[in-house]
Coordinates of C-alpha atoms and ligand atoms in Angstrom, one line a residue:
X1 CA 0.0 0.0 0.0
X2 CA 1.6 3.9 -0.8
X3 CA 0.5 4.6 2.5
X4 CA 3.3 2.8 3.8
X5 CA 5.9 4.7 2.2
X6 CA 7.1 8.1 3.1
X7 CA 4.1 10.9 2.7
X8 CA 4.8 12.5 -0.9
X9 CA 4.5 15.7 1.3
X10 CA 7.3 18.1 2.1
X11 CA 7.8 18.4 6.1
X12 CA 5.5 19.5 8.0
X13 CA 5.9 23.2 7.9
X14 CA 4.0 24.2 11.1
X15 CA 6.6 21.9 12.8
X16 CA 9.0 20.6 10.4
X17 CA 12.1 22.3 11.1
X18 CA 14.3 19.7 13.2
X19 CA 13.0 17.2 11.2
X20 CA 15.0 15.0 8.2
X21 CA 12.8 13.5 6.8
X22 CA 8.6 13.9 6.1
X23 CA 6.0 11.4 8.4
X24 CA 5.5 8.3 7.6
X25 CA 2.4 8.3 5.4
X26 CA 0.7 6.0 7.4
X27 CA 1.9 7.9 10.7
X28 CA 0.5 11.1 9.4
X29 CA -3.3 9.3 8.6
X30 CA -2.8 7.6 11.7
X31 CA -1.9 10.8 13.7
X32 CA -4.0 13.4 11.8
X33 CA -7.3 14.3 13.3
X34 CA -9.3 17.0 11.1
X35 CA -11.6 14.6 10.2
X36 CA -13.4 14.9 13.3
X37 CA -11.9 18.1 15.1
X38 CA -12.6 20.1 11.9
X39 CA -16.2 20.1 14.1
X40 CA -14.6 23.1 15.9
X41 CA -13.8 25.2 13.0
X42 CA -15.7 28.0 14.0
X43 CA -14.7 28.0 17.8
X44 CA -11.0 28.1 16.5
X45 CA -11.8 31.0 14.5
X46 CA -13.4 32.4 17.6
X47 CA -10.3 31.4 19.7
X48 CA -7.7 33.2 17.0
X49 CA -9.6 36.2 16.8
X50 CA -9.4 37.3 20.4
X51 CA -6.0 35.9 21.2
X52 CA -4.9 38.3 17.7
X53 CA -7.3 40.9 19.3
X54 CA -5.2 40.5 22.1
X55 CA -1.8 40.6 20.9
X56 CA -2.6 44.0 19.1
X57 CA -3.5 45.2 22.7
X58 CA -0.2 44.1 24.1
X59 CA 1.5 46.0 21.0
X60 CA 2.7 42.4 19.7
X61 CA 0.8 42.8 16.3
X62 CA 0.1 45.8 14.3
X63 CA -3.5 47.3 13.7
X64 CA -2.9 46.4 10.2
X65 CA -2.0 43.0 10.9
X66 CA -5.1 42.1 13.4
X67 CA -7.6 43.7 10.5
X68 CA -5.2 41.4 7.8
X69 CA -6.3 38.1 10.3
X70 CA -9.9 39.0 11.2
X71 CA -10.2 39.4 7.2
X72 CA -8.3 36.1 6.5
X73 CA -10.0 34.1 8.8
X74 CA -13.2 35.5 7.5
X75 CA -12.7 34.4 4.4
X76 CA -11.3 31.0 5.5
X77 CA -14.7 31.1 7.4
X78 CA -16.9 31.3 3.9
X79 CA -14.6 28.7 2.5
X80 CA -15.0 25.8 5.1
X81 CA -18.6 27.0 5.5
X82 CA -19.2 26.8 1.4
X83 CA -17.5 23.9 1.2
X84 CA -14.9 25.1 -0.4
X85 CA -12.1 24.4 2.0
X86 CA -9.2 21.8 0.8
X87 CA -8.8 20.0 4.4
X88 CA -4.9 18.6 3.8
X89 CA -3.8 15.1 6.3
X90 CA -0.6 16.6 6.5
X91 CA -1.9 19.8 8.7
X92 CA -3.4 17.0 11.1
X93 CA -5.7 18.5 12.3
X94 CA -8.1 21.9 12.5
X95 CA -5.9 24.4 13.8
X96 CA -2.9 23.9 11.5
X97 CA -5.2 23.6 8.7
X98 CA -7.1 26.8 9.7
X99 CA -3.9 29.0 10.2
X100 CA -2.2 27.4 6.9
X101 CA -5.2 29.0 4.8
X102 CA -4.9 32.0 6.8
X103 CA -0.9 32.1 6.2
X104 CA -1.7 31.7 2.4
X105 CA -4.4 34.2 1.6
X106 CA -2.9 37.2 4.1
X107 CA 1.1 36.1 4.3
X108 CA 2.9 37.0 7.1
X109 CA 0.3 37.9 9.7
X110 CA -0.9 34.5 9.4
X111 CA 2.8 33.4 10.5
X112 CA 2.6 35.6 13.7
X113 CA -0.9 34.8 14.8
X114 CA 0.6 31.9 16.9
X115 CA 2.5 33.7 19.1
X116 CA 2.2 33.5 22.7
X117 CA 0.0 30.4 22.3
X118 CA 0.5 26.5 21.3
X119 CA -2.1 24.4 20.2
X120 CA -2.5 22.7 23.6
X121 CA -4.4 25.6 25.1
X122 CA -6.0 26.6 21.8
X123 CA -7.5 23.2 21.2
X124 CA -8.7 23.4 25.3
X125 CA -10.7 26.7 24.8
X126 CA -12.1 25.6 21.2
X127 CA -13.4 22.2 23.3
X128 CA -14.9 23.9 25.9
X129 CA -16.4 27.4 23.9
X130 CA -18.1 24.0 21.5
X131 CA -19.5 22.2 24.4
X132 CA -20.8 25.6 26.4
X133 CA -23.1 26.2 23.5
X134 CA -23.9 22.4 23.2
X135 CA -25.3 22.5 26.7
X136 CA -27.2 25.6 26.1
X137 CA -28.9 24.0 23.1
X138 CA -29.1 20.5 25.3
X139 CA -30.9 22.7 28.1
X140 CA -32.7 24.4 25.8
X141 CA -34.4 20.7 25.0
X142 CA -34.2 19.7 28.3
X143 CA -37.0 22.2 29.1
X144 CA -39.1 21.5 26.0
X145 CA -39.4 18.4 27.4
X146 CA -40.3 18.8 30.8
X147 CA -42.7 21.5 29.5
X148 CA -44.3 18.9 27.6
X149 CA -44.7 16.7 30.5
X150 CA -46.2 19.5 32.2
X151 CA -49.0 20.1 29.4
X152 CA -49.5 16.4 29.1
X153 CA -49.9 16.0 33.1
X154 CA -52.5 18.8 33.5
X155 CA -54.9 17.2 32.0
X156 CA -54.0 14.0 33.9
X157 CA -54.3 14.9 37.7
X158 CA -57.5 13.0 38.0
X159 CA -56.2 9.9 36.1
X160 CA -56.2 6.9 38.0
X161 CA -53.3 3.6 37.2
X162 CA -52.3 1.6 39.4
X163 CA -48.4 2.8 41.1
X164 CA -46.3 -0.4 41.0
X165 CA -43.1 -1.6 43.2
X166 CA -41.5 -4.6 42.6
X167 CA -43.3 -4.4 39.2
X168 CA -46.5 -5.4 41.2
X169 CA -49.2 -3.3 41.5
X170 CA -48.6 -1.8 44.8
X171 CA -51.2 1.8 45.5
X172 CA -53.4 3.4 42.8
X173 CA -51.7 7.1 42.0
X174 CA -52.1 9.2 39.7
X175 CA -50.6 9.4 36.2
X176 CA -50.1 13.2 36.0
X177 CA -48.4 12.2 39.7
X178 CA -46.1 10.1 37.7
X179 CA -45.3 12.0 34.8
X180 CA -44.1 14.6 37.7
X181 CA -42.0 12.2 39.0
X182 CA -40.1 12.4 35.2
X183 CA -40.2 16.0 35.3
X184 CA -38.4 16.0 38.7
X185 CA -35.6 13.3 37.4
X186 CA -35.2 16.0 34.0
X187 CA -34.7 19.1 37.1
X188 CA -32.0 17.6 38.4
X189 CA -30.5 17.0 35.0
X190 CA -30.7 20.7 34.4
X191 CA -29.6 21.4 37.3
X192 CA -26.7 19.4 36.8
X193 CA -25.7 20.8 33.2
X194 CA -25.5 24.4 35.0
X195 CA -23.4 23.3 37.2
X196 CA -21.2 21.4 34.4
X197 CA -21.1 24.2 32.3
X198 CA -20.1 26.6 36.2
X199 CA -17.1 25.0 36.2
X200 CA -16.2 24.3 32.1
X201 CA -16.7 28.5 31.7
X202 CA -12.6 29.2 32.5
X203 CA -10.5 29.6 29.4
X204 CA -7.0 27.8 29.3
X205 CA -5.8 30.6 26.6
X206 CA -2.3 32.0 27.4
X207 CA -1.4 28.6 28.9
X208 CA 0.7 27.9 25.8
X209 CA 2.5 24.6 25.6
X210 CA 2.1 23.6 29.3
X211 CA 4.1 26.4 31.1
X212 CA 3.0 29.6 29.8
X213 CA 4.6 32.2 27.9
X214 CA 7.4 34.7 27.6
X215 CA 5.4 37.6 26.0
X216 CA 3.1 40.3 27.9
X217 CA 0.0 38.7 27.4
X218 CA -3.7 39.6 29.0
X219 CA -5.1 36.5 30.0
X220 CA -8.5 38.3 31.7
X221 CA -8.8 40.0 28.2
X222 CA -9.1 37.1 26.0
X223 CA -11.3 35.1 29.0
X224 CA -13.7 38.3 28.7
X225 CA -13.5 38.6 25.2
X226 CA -14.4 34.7 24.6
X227 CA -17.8 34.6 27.6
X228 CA -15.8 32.8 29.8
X229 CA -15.8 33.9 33.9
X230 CA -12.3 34.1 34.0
X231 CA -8.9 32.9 33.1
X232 CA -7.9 29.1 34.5
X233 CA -5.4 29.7 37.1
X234 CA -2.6 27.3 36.3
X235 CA -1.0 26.4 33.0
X236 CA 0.0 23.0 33.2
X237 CA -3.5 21.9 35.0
X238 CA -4.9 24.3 31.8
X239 CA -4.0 22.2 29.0
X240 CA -4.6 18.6 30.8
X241 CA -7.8 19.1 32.3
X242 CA -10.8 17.5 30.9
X243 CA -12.7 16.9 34.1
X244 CA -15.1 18.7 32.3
X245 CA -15.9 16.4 29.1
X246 CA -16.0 13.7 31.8
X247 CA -19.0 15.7 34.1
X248 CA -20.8 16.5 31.0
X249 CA -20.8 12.9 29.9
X250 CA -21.7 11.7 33.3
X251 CA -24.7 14.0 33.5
X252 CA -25.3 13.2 29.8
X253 CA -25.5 9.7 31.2
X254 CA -27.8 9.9 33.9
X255 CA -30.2 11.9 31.0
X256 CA -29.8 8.7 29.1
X257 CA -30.7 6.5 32.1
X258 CA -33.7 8.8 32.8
X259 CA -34.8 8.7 29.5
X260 CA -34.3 4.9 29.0
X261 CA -36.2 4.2 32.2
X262 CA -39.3 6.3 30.9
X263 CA -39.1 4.6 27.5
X264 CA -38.5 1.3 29.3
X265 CA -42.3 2.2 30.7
X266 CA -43.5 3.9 27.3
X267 CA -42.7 0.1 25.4
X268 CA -44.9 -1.6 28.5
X269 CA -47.5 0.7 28.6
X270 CA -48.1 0.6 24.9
X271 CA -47.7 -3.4 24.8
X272 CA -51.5 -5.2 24.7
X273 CA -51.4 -6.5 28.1
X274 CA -51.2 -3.0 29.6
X275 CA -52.3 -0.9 27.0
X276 CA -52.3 2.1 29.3
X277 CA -51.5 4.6 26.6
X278 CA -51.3 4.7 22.7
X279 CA -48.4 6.7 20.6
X280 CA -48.8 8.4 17.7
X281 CA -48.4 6.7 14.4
X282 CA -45.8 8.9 13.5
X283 CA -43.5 8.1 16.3
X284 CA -44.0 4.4 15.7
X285 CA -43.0 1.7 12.6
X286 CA -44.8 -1.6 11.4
X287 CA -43.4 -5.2 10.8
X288 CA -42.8 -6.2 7.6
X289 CA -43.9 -9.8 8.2
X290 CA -46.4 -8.8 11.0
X291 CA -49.5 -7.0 9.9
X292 CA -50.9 -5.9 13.2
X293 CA -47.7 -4.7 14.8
X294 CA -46.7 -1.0 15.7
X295 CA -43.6 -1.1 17.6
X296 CA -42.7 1.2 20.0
X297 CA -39.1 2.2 17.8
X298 CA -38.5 5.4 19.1
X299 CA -38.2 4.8 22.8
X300 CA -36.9 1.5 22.1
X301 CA -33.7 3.1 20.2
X302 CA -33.4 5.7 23.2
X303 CA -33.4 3.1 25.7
X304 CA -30.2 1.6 23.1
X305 CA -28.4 4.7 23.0
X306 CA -28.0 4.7 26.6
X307 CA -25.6 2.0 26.1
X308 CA -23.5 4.2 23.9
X309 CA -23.6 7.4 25.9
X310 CA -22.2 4.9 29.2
X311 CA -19.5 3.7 26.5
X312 CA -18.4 7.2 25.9
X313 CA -18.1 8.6 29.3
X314 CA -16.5 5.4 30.0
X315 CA -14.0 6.1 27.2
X316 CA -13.3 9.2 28.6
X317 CA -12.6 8.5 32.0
X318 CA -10.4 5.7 30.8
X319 CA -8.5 8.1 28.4
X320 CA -7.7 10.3 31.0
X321 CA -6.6 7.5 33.4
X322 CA -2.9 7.7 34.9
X323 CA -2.0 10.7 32.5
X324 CA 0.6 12.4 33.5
X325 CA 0.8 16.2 33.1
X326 CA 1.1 18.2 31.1
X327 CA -0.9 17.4 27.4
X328 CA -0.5 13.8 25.8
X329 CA -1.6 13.1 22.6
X330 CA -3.8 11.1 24.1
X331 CA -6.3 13.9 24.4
X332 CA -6.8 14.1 20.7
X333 CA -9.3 11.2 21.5
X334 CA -11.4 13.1 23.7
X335 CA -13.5 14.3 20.9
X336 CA -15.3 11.4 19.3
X337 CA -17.3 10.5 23.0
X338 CA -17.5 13.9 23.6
X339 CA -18.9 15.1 19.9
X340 CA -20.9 11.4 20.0
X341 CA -22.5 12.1 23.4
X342 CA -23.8 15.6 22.4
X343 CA -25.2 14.2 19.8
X344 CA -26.8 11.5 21.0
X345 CA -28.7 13.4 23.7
X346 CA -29.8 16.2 21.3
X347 CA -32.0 13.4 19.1
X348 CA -32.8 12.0 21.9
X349 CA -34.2 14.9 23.8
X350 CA -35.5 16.1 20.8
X351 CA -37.3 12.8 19.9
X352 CA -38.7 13.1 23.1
X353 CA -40.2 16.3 23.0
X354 CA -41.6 15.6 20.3
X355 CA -42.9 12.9 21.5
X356 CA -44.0 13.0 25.4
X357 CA -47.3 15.5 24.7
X358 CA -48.6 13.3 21.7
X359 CA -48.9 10.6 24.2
X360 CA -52.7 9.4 24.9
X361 CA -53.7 8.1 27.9
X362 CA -56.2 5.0 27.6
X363 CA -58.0 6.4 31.1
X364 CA -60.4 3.1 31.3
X365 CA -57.9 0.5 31.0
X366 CA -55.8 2.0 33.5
X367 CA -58.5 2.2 35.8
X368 CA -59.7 -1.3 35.2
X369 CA -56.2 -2.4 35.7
X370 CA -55.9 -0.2 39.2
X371 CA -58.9 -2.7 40.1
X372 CA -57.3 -6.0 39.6
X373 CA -54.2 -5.7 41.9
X374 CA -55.7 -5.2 45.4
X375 CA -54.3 -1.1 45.4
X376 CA -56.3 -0.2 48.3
X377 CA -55.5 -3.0 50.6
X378 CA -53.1 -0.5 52.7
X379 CA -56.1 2.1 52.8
X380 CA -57.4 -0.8 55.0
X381 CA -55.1 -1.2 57.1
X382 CA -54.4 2.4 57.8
X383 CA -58.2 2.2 57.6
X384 CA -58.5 -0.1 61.1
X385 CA -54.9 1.9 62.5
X386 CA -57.6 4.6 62.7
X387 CA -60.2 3.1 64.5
X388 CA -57.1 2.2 67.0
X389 CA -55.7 -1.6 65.5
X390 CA -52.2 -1.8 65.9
X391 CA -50.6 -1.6 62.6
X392 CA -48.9 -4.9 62.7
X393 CA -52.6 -6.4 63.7
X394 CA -53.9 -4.5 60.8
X395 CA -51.6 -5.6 58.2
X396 CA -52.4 -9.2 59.0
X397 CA -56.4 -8.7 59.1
X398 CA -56.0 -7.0 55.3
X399 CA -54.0 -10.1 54.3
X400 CA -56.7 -12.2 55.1
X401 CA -59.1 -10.1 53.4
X402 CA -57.0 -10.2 50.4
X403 CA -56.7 -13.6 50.2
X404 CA -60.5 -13.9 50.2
X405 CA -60.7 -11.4 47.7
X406 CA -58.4 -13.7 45.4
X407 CA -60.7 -17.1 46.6
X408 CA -63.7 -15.2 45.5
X409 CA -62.2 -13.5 42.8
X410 CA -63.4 -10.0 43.7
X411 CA -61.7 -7.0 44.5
X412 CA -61.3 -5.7 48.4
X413 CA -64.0 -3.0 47.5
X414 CA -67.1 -5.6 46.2
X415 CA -66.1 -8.2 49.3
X416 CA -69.4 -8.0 51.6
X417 CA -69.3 -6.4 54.9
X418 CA -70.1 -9.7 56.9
X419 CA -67.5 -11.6 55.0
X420 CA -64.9 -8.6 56.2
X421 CA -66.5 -8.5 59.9
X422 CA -65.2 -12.1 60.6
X423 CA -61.6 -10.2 60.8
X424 CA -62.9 -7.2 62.5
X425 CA -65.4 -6.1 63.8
X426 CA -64.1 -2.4 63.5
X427 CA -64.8 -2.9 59.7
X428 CA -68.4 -1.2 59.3
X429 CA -70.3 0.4 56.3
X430 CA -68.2 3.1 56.1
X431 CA -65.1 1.2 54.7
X432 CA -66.5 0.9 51.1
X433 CA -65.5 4.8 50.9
X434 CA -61.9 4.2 51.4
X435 CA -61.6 1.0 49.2
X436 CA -62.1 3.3 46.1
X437 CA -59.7 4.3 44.4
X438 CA -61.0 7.8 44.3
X439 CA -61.2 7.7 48.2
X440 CA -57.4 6.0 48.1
X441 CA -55.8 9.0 46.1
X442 CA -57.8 11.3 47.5
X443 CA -56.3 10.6 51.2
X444 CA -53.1 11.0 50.2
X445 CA -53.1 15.0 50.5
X446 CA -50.1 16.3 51.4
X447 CA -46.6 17.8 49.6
X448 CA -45.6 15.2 47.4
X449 CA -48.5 12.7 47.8
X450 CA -50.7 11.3 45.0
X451 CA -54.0 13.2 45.6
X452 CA -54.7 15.0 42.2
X453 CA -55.2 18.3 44.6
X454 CA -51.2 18.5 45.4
X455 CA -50.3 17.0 41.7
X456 CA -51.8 20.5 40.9
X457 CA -50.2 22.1 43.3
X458 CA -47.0 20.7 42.0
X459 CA -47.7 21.3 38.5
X460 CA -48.4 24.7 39.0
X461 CA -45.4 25.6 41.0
X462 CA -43.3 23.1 38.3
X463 CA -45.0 25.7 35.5
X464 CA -43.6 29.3 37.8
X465 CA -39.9 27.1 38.1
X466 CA -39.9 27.1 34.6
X467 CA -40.8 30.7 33.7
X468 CA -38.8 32.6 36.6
X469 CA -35.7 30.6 36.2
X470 CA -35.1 29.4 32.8
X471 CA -35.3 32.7 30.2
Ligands
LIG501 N1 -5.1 17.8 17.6 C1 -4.6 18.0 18.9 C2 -5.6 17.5 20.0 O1 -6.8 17.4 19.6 C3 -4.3 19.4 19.2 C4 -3.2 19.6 20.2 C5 -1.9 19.0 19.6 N2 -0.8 19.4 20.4 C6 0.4 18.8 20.2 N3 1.4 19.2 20.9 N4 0.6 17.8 19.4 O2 -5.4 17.3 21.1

């Protein structure tokens, strides 16, 4: 294979000067990373225009020269952006390919725009300026979503299924009640992306190499000029760290969990033998051997992606294992998880909001369901705690009700009163009320329980969260 043999290609010229002899072709493919960093053009460009706007301030280049670079790298700008841009293997990656076009359309103040910086803390600020706006797209999403849980629980409150542990039905709720309990898993997510993004908002530029650099530089004015909070604080620690690609894959992960355990729930729900809700056509595919089949795709590919999301923080966290300081070339690998992860969650945010208010609740058949699993036999209990049982006593006398229920294969609510009086005699008329499941949610008024009056409540102050703190 030609690859094998030397690379046809003069030196490199970026770097080339103690070198004999050009890369190894292969070397130079298998080193050369513009394939996938070339993601970053426009952050670079970013970068290079306030580290030139800088080094005008400092009297390093010339008012001429900075207006020569903004223009260059404007133009290299249209090219990439038009398609127009030769990407060359030989400049490995995007910022040696960027400043060679610049170098060639304006000359000399191309050569001089990498002064006072190295590509180890340019290619740390181009990461982190890409993945701040990735997170404020992601938590732009984030709340579509959860806003469209919020429309889809309102009119849900009063919604009766049956609340499950163990995967057994355990007390009826109600299903606005647990499409909160989503929208509170999704808070925390946000939450947790602020505070990711808190501590990735620093900019490594001026770091150089690893130790810093020998010109007059103004660290505070490129961190200003670039959005972040401030400058980092040490260089080598600048250029090494990627604690935060690792914290925004880890709360990218716990998204995908989150979203994999709703659609875990969606697949169920929509599956004949619960049949608690129906999903729209369009976010659903046939069987091409199957006639009567609508499968559940999207939710079933989210809960798959999850897998891949783990993989890449686990990647990461592996990459960055026993490195030693300063920058290793190791780091060029951060990008794929990183780029793969913000991908992933953006479809699959986005599938979801599309998704989550089209959803139809089949109210009867939850309800019916609620019936068959013995949901109120704790009501019961508490039921005879009230009329001063012990709990423990109370706990067994339900147990024995409920075993009668199964023998006569009724529910707790249609078992008559004399049949319930030979366990207690504290059972009168008045217990029919509270086997219902109306009566059951109903009791359960108070922050955080099931009764459709506090789901409400919680919706509505969910609905003010959203407005005062997310503009
Ligand atoms: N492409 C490199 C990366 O992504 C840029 C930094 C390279 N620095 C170096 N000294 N080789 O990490």
């Amino acid at each position: 294979m030609n690859e094998d043999k030397l690379a046809k290609e003069e030196v490199n010229s970026s770097w080339g000067g103690r070198f004999s002899e050009p890369t190894d072709a292969f070397v130079q493919r298998f080193t050369a990373s513009h394939t996938v960093d070339r993601r970053l053009y426009n952050e670079d460009i970013t970068g290079s225009l306030a580290h030139a706007a800088m080094l005008t301030r400092v009297d390093i280049l010339t008012e001429k020269e900075l207006v020569d670079i903004q223009d260059g790298l404007q133009s290299v700008k249209e090219d990439i952006e038009q398609g127009k841009f030769e990407w060359k293997v030989a400049l490995e990656d995007v910022h040696m390919n960027i400043e060679a076009a610049l170098t060639h359309k304006i000359g000399i103040a191309g050569k001089k725009l990498h002064t006072g910086r190295s590509r180890n803390d340019q290619v740390a600020t181009d990461i982190r300026l890409h993945l701040r706006s990735a997170i404020d797209d992601i938590s732009i999403e984030l709340t579509n979503l959860q806003s469209g849980l919020l429309s889809l629980a309102k009119g849900e409150t009063e919604t009766i299924m049956p609340g499950f542990t163990h995967m057994q039905v355990a007390q009826p709720v109600s299903f606005g009640h647990h499409l909160m309990a989503w929208f509170e898993m999704l808070d925390r997510d946000f939450d947790r992306l602020q505070d990711c993004r808190k501590r990735l908002n620093i900019c490594p530029l001026g770091a150089a190499a690893l130790a810093g650099t020998t010109y007059p530089i103004d660290r505070d004015f490129t961190a200003k000029m670039l959005g972040f909070d401030r400058a980092t604080r040490n260089s080598l620690d600048s250029v090494s760290d990627r604690d935060f690609a690792i914290e925004f894959c880890s709360a990218a992960s716990l998204i995908l969990m989150h979203l994999s355990r709703f659609s875990e729930e969606l697949i169920l729900w929509t599956s004949a033998q619960f049949n608690f809700i129906d999903l729209p056509d369009r976010f659903c595919t046939g069987s091409s051997i199957m006639p009567q089949k609508k499968n559940p795709d999207v939710p079933e590919l989210v809960r798959g992606k999850t897998g891949r999301v783990y993989g890449n923080l686990t990647s990461l966290l592996t990459l960055m294992k026993s490195q030693p300081l300063a920058y290793n070339k190791d780091n060029q690998e951060d990008k794929e998880p990183l780029f793969d992860t913000i991908d992933t969650l953006k479809d699959c945010l986005r599938a979801f909001s599309d998704m989550v208010p089209a959803i139809k609740a089949n109210k009867k058949e939850m309800y019916e369901s609620t019936l068959k699993g013995y949901a109120t036999a704790t009501d019961l209990a508490d039921y005879l705690v009230k009329k001063n049982m012990p709990f423990r006593d109370a706990h067994e006398v339900v147990g024995k009700a409920v075993a009668l229920g199964i023998k006569q294969g009724i529910d707790l609510s249609k078992i008559a009163l004399e049949d319930l009086q030979q366990f207690s005699m504290l059972i009168s008329n008045d217990v029919y009320e509270i086997l219902t499941l109306e009566g059951s949610l109903n009791a359960r008024n108070h922050l955080g329980g099931t009764a459709p009056e506090q789901v409400k409540i919680q919706i509505e102050e969910a609905e003010k969260r959203l407005v005062a703190e997310r503009r």
